[in-house]
Coordinates of C-alpha atoms and ligand atoms in Angstrom, one line a residue:
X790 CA 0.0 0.0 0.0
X791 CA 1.1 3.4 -1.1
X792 CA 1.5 5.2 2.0
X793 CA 0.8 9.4 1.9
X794 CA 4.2 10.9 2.1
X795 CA 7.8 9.4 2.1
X796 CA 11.3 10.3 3.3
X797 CA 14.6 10.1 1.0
X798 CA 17.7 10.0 2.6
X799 CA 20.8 11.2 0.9
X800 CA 23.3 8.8 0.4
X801 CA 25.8 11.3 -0.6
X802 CA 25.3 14.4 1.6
X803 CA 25.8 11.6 4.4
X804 CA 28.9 10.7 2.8
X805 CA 29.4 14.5 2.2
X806 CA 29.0 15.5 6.3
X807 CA 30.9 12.0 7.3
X808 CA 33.6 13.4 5.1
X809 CA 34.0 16.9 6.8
X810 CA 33.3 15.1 10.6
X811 CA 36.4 13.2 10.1
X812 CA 38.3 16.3 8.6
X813 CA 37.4 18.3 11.6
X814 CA 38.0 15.2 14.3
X815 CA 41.1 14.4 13.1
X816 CA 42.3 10.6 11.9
X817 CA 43.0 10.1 15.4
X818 CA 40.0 10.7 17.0
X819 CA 37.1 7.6 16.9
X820 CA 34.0 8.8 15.2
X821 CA 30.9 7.3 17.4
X822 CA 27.7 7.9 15.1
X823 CA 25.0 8.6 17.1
X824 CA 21.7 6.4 16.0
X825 CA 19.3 7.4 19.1
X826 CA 15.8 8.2 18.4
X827 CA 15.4 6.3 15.1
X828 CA 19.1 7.7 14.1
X829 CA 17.3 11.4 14.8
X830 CA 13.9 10.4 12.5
X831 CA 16.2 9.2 9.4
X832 CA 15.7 5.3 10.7
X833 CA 17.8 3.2 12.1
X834 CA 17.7 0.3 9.6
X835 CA 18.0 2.5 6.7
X836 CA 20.9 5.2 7.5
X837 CA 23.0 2.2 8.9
X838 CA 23.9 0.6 5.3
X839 CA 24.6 3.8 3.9
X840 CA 27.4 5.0 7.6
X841 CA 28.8 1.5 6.9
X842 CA 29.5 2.4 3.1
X843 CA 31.1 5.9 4.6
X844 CA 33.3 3.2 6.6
X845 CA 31.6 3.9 10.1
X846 CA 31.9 1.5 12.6
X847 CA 31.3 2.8 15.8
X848 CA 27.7 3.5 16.8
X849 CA 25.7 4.8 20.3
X850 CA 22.2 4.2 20.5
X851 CA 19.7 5.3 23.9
X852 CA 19.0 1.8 24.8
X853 CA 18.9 -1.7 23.9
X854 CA 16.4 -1.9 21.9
X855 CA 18.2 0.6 19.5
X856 CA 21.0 -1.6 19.7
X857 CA 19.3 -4.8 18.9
X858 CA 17.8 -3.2 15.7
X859 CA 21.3 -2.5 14.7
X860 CA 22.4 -6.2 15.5
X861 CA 19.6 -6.9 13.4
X862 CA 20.4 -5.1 10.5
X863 CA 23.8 -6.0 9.6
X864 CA 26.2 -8.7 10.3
X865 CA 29.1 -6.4 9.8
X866 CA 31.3 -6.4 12.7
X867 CA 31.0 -3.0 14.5
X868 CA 30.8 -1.4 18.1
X869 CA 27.7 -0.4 19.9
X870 CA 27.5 1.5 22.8
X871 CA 24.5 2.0 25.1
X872 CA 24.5 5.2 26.3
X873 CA 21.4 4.9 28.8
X874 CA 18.6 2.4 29.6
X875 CA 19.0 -1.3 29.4
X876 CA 16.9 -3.3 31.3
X877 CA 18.5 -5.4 33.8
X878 CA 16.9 -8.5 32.7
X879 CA 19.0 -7.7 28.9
X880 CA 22.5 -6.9 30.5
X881 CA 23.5 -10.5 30.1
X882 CA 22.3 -10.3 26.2
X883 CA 24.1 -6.8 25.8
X884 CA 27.6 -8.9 27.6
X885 CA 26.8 -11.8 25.2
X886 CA 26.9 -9.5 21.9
X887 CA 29.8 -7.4 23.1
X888 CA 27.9 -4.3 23.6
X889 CA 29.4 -1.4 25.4
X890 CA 27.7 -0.1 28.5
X891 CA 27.1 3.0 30.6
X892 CA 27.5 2.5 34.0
X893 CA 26.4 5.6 36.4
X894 CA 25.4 3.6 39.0
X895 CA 26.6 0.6 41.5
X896 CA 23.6 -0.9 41.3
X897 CA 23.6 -1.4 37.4
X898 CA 27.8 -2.3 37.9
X899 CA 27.0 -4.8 40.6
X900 CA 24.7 -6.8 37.7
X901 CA 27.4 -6.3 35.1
X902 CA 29.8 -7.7 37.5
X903 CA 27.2 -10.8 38.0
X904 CA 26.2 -11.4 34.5
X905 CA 29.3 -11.3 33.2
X906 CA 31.1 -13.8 35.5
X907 CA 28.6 -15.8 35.2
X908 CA 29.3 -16.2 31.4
X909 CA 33.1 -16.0 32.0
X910 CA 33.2 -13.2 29.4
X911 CA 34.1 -9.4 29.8
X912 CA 31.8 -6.9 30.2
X913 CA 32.6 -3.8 28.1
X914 CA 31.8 -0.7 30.2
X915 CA 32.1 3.5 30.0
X916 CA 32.3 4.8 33.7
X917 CA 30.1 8.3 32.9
X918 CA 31.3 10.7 35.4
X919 CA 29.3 13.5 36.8
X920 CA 30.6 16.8 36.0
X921 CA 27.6 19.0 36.1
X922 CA 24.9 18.1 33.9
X923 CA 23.1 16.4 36.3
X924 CA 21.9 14.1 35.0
X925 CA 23.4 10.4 35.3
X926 CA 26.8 10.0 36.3
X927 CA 28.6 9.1 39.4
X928 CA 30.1 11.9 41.4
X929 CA 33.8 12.2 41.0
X930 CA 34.3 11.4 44.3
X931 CA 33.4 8.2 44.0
X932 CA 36.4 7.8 41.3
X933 CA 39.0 6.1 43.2
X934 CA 36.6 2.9 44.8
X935 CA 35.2 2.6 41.0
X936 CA 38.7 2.6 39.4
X937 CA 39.7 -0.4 42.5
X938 CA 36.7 -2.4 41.9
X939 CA 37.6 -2.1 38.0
X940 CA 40.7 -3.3 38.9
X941 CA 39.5 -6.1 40.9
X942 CA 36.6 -7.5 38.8
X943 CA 39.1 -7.2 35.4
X944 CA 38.7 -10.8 34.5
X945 CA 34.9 -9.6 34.2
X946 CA 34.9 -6.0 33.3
X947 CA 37.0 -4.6 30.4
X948 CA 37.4 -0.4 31.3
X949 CA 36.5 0.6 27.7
X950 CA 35.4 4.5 28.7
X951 CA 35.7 7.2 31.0
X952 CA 33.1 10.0 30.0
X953 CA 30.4 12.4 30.4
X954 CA 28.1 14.9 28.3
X955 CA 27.8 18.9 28.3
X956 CA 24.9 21.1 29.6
X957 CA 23.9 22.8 26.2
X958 CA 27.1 23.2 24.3
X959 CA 25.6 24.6 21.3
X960 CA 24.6 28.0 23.2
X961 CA 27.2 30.2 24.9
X962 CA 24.3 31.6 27.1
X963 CA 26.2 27.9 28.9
X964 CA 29.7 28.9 28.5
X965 CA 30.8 29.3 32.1
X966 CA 29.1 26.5 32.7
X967 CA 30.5 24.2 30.2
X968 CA 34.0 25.4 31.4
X969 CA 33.2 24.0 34.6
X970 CA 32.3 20.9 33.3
X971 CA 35.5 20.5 31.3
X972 CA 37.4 21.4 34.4
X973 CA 36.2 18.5 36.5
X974 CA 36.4 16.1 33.7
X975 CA 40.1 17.2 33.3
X976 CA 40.1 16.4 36.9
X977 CA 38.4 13.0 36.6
X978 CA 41.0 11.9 33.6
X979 CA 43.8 13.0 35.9
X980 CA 42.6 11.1 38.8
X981 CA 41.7 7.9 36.6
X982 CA 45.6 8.3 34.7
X983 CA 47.1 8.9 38.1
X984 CA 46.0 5.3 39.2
X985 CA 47.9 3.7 36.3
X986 CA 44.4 2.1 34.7
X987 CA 43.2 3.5 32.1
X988 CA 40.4 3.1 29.9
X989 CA 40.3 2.5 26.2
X990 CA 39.0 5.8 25.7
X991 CA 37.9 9.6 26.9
X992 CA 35.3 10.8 25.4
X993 CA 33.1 14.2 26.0
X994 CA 32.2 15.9 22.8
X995 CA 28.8 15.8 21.2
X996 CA 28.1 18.0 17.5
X997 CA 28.0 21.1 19.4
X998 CA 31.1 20.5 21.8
X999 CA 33.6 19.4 19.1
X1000 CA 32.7 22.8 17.0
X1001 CA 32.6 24.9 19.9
X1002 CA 35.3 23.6 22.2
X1003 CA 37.5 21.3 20.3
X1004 CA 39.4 20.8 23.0
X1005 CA 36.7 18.4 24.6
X1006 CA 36.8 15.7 22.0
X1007 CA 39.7 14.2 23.8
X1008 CA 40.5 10.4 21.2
X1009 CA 36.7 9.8 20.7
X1010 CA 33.3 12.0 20.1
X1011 CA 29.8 10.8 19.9
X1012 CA 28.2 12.5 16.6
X1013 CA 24.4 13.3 16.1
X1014 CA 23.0 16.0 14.5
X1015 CA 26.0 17.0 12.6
X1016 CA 26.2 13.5 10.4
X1017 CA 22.6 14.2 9.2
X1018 CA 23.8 17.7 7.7
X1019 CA 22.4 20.1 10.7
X1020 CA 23.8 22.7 13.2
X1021 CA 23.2 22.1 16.4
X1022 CA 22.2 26.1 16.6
X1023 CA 22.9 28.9 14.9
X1024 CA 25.3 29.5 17.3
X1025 CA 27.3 26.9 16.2
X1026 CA 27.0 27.0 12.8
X1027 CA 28.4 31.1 13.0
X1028 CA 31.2 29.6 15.8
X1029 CA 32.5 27.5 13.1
X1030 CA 32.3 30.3 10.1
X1031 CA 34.4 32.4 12.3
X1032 CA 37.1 29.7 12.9
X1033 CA 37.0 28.8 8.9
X1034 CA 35.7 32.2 7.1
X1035 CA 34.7 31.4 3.7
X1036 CA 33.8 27.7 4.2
X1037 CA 30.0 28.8 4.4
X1038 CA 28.0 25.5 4.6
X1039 CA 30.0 22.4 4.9
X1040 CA 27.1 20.0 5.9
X1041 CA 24.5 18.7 3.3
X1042 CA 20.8 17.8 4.4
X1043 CA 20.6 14.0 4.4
X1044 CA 16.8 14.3 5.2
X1045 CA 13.5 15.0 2.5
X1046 CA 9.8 14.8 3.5
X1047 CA 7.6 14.9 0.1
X1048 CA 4.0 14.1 -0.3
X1049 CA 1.7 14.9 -3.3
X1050 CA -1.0 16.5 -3.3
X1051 CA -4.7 14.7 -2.8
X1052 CA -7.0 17.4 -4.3
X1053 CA -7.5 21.2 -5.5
X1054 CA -10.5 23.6 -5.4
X1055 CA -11.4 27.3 -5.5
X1056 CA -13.3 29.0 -2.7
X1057 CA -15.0 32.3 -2.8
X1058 CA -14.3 35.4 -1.0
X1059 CA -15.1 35.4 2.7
X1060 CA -14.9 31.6 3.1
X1061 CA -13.4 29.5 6.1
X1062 CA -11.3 26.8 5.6
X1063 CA -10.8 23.7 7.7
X1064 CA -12.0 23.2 11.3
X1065 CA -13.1 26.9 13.0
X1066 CA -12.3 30.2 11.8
X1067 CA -8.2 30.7 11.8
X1068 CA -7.7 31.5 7.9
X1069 CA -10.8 33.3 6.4
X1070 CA -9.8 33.6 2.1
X1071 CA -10.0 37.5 1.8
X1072 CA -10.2 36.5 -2.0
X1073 CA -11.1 34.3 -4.4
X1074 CA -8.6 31.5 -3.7
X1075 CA -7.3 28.2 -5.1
X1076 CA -6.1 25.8 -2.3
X1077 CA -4.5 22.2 -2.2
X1078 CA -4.9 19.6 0.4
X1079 CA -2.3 17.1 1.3
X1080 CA -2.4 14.0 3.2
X1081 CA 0.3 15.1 6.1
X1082 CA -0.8 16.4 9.5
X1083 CA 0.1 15.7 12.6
X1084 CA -0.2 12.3 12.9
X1085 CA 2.6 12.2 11.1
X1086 CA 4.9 14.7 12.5
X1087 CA 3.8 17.7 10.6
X1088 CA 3.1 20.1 13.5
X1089 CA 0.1 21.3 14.6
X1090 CA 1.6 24.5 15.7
X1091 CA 2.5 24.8 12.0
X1092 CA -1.1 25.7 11.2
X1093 CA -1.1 29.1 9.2
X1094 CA 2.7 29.2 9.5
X1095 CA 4.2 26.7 7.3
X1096 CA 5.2 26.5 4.1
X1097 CA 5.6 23.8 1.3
X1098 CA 6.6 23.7 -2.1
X1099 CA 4.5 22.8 -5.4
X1100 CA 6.0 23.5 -8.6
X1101 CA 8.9 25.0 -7.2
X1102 CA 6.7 27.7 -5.3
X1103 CA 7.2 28.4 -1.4
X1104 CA 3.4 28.2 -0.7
X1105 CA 1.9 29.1 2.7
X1106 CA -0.2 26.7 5.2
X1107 CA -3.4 28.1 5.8
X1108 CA -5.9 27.0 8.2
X1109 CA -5.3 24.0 11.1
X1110 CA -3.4 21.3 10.7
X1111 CA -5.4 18.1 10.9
X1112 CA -4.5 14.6 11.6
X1113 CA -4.1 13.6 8.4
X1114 CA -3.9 16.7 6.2
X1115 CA -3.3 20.3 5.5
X1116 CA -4.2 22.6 3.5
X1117 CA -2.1 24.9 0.6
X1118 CA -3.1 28.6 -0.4
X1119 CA -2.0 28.0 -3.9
X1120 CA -2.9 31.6 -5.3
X1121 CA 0.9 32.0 -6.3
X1122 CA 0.9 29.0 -8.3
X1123 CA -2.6 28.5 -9.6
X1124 CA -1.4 25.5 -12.1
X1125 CA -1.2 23.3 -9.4
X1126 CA -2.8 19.6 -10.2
X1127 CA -3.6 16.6 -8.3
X1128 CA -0.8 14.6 -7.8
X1129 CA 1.7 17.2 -7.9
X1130 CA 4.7 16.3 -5.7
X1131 CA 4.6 18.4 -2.4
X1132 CA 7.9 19.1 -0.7
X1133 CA 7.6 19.6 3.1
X1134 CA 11.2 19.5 3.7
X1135 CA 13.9 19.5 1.0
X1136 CA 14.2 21.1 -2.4
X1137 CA 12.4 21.3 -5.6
X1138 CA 14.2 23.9 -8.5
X1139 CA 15.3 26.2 -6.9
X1140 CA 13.0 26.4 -3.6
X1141 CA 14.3 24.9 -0.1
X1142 CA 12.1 24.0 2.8
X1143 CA 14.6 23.6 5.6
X1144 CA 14.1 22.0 9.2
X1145 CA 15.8 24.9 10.9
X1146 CA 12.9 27.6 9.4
X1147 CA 10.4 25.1 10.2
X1148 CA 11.3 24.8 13.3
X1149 CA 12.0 28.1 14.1
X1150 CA 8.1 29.0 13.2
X1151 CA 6.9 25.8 15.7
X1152 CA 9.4 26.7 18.5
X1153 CA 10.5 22.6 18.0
X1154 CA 14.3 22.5 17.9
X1155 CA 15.7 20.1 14.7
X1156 CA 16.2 17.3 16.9
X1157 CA 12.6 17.5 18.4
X1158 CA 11.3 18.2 14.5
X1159 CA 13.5 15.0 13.1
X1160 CA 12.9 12.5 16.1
X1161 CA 9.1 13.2 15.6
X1162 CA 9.0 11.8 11.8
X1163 CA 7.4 8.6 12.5
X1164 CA 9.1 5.4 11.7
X1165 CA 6.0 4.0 9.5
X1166 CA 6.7 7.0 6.7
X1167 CA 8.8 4.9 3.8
X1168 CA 12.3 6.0 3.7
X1169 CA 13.8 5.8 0.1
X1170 CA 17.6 5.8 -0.7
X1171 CA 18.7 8.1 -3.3
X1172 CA 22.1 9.7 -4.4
Ligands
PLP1493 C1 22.5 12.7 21.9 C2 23.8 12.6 22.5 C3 25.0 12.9 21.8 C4 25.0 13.4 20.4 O1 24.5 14.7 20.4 P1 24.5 15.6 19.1 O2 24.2 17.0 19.6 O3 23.4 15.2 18.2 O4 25.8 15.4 18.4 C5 26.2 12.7 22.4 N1 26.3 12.2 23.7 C6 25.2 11.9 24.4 C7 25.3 11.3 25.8 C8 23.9 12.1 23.9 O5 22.8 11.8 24.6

């Protein structure tokens, strides 16, 4: 069944942003992809194939079930690395399939501990340290007994992280902040490298930290938003064009969201459209429906804000979004026809619907906007 709007991914504006990651990282530095939240909307099962292809072999997911549908999808060897929940009745799986955990707690270590002895295998774990983000991590107090119990269960527990994660890196409204996160991590890797064991890695730096304080993304960083071909904020995006004038856009968009449209008609001067009273035609005025609303991600807040493209025209959303539709004010492209492809994010000619205006006009940031595409929308592969 034809379903009422589809996504294409680009296979080579991925490769494109993969390219300039690495430039940036350095060939020292390991490149975690980040796949959380349906690999930010794209999906899992279908950006995975085409990060492989780039040579990516290091992903971290949210939880285990993330991980399993990466398991699941190829049989090439790579790393995973659960960043946050796992059950603890799927610890002994995640030990089994050599997936890396997060540990932030002693209660969740204790089990590793367990599981893994009892399958004689090592557990592959990241020790998240606390630095300020409050959020999970264990205070750095708590450093030296963690680093001894390491040491003691190392038959069972291989040390392959010590880490944490900034407050908001992408805004320097958070600078002092950050700064003060850096300097107790600094002070964490100097306690951990003054007991002699040390971990496979230190890793800090999401998108917005390696931009805007490359000095956090230590030998590893754990890549999101950037990979798909988006700033983490405007902020970042002029950070960067400041460190490398002239270099104005080096991401491409991996994502597009088209539909077509499902029918036309003309309504008369002083007309409402849709549910209520919120756009009244002050003319005669052609109009388009399309089958997106927000039942499928298209936000509501987008009613009589956002704008498509038909024929190459940036054409306004008028009226509520529904569920299942919205409607086009297609005065400044009357020729539009049924079955006309609609662009709601993307390009056609020379027009461009991006996430960041979108989401600009429905206060959702790109990672809400993205993580929000359901997973049931198609997702078609092109160059
Ligand atoms: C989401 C996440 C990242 C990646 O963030 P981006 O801003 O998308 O690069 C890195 N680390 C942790 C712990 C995260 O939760």
């Amino acid at each position: 069944m034809v379903h009422s709007s589809y996504i294409e991914l680009s296979a080579s504006a991925l490769h494109n942003n993969i390219a300039f990651i690495r430039r940036h990282i350095g060939a020292t530095t390991t490149l975690y992809s980040v796949l959380k939240g349906n690999a930010y909307g794209h999906g899992i099962e279908q950006i995975l194939p085409l990060l492989l292809d780039a040579e990516v072999r290091h992903f971290a997911v949210f939880d285990a079930n993330e991980a399993w549908r990466i398991l699941n999808t190829t049989s090439e060897p790579c790393s995973i690395m659960i960043m946050g929940f796992i059950d603890n009745g799927d610890i002994r799986w995640a030990i089994e399939h050599d997936i890396q955990l997060y540990v932030f707690g002693y209660e969740r270590l204790e089990r590793i501990i367990g599981e893994a002895r009892s399958l004689g295998k090592q557990a592959r774990v990241h020790i998240e340290v606390e630095t300020g983000f409050n959020r999970t991590g264990f205070a750095i107090e708590e450093l030296p007994h963690l680093l001894d119990m390491l040491k003691r269960h190392s038959t069972s527990l291989s040390f392959d992280g010590l880490c944490t994660h900034y407050a908001g890196a992408e805004s320097l409204a958070n600078h002092q902040r950050i700064l003060t996160q850096l300097e107790v991590f600094h002070k964490a890797i100097a306690i951990t490298k003054h007991t002699g064991r040390e971990p496979q890695h230190y890793h800090s730096a999401c998108s917005a930290a390696t931009i805007m304080y490359p000095s956090t993304s230590c030998d590893m960083v754990r890549i999101g938003i950037l990979q798909y071909g988006f700033w983490p904020s405007e902020e970042t995006h002029g950070q960067y064009l400041h460190n490398n004038p002239g270099d104005i856009n080096p991401l491409r968009r991996v994502i597009a969201w088209k539909s077509k449209v499902m029918a036309v008609k003309s309504i008369a001067t002083g007309e409402y459209v849709g549910y209520g009273s919120t756009f009244m035609a002050s003319m005669p005025t052609t109009i388009a429906i399309v089958p997106v609303g927000y039942g499928y991600g298209y936000s509501r807040s987008l009613s009589n804000l956002g704008r498509v493209l038909i024929r190459g025209v940036r054409l306004p959303v008028i009226g509520l979004v529904n569920m299942n539709m919205l409607v086009v004010n297609t005065n400044e492209a009357p020729s539009v026809a049924v079955d006309d492809e609609v662009v709601l994010i993307g390009n056609q000619d020379e027009g461009s619907i991006t996430v960041a205006s979108f989401s600009e006009l429905s206060n959702q940031l790109n990672y809400e906007l993205l993580t929000r595409l359901p997973a049931h929308i198609p997702r078609r592969v092109v160059e």
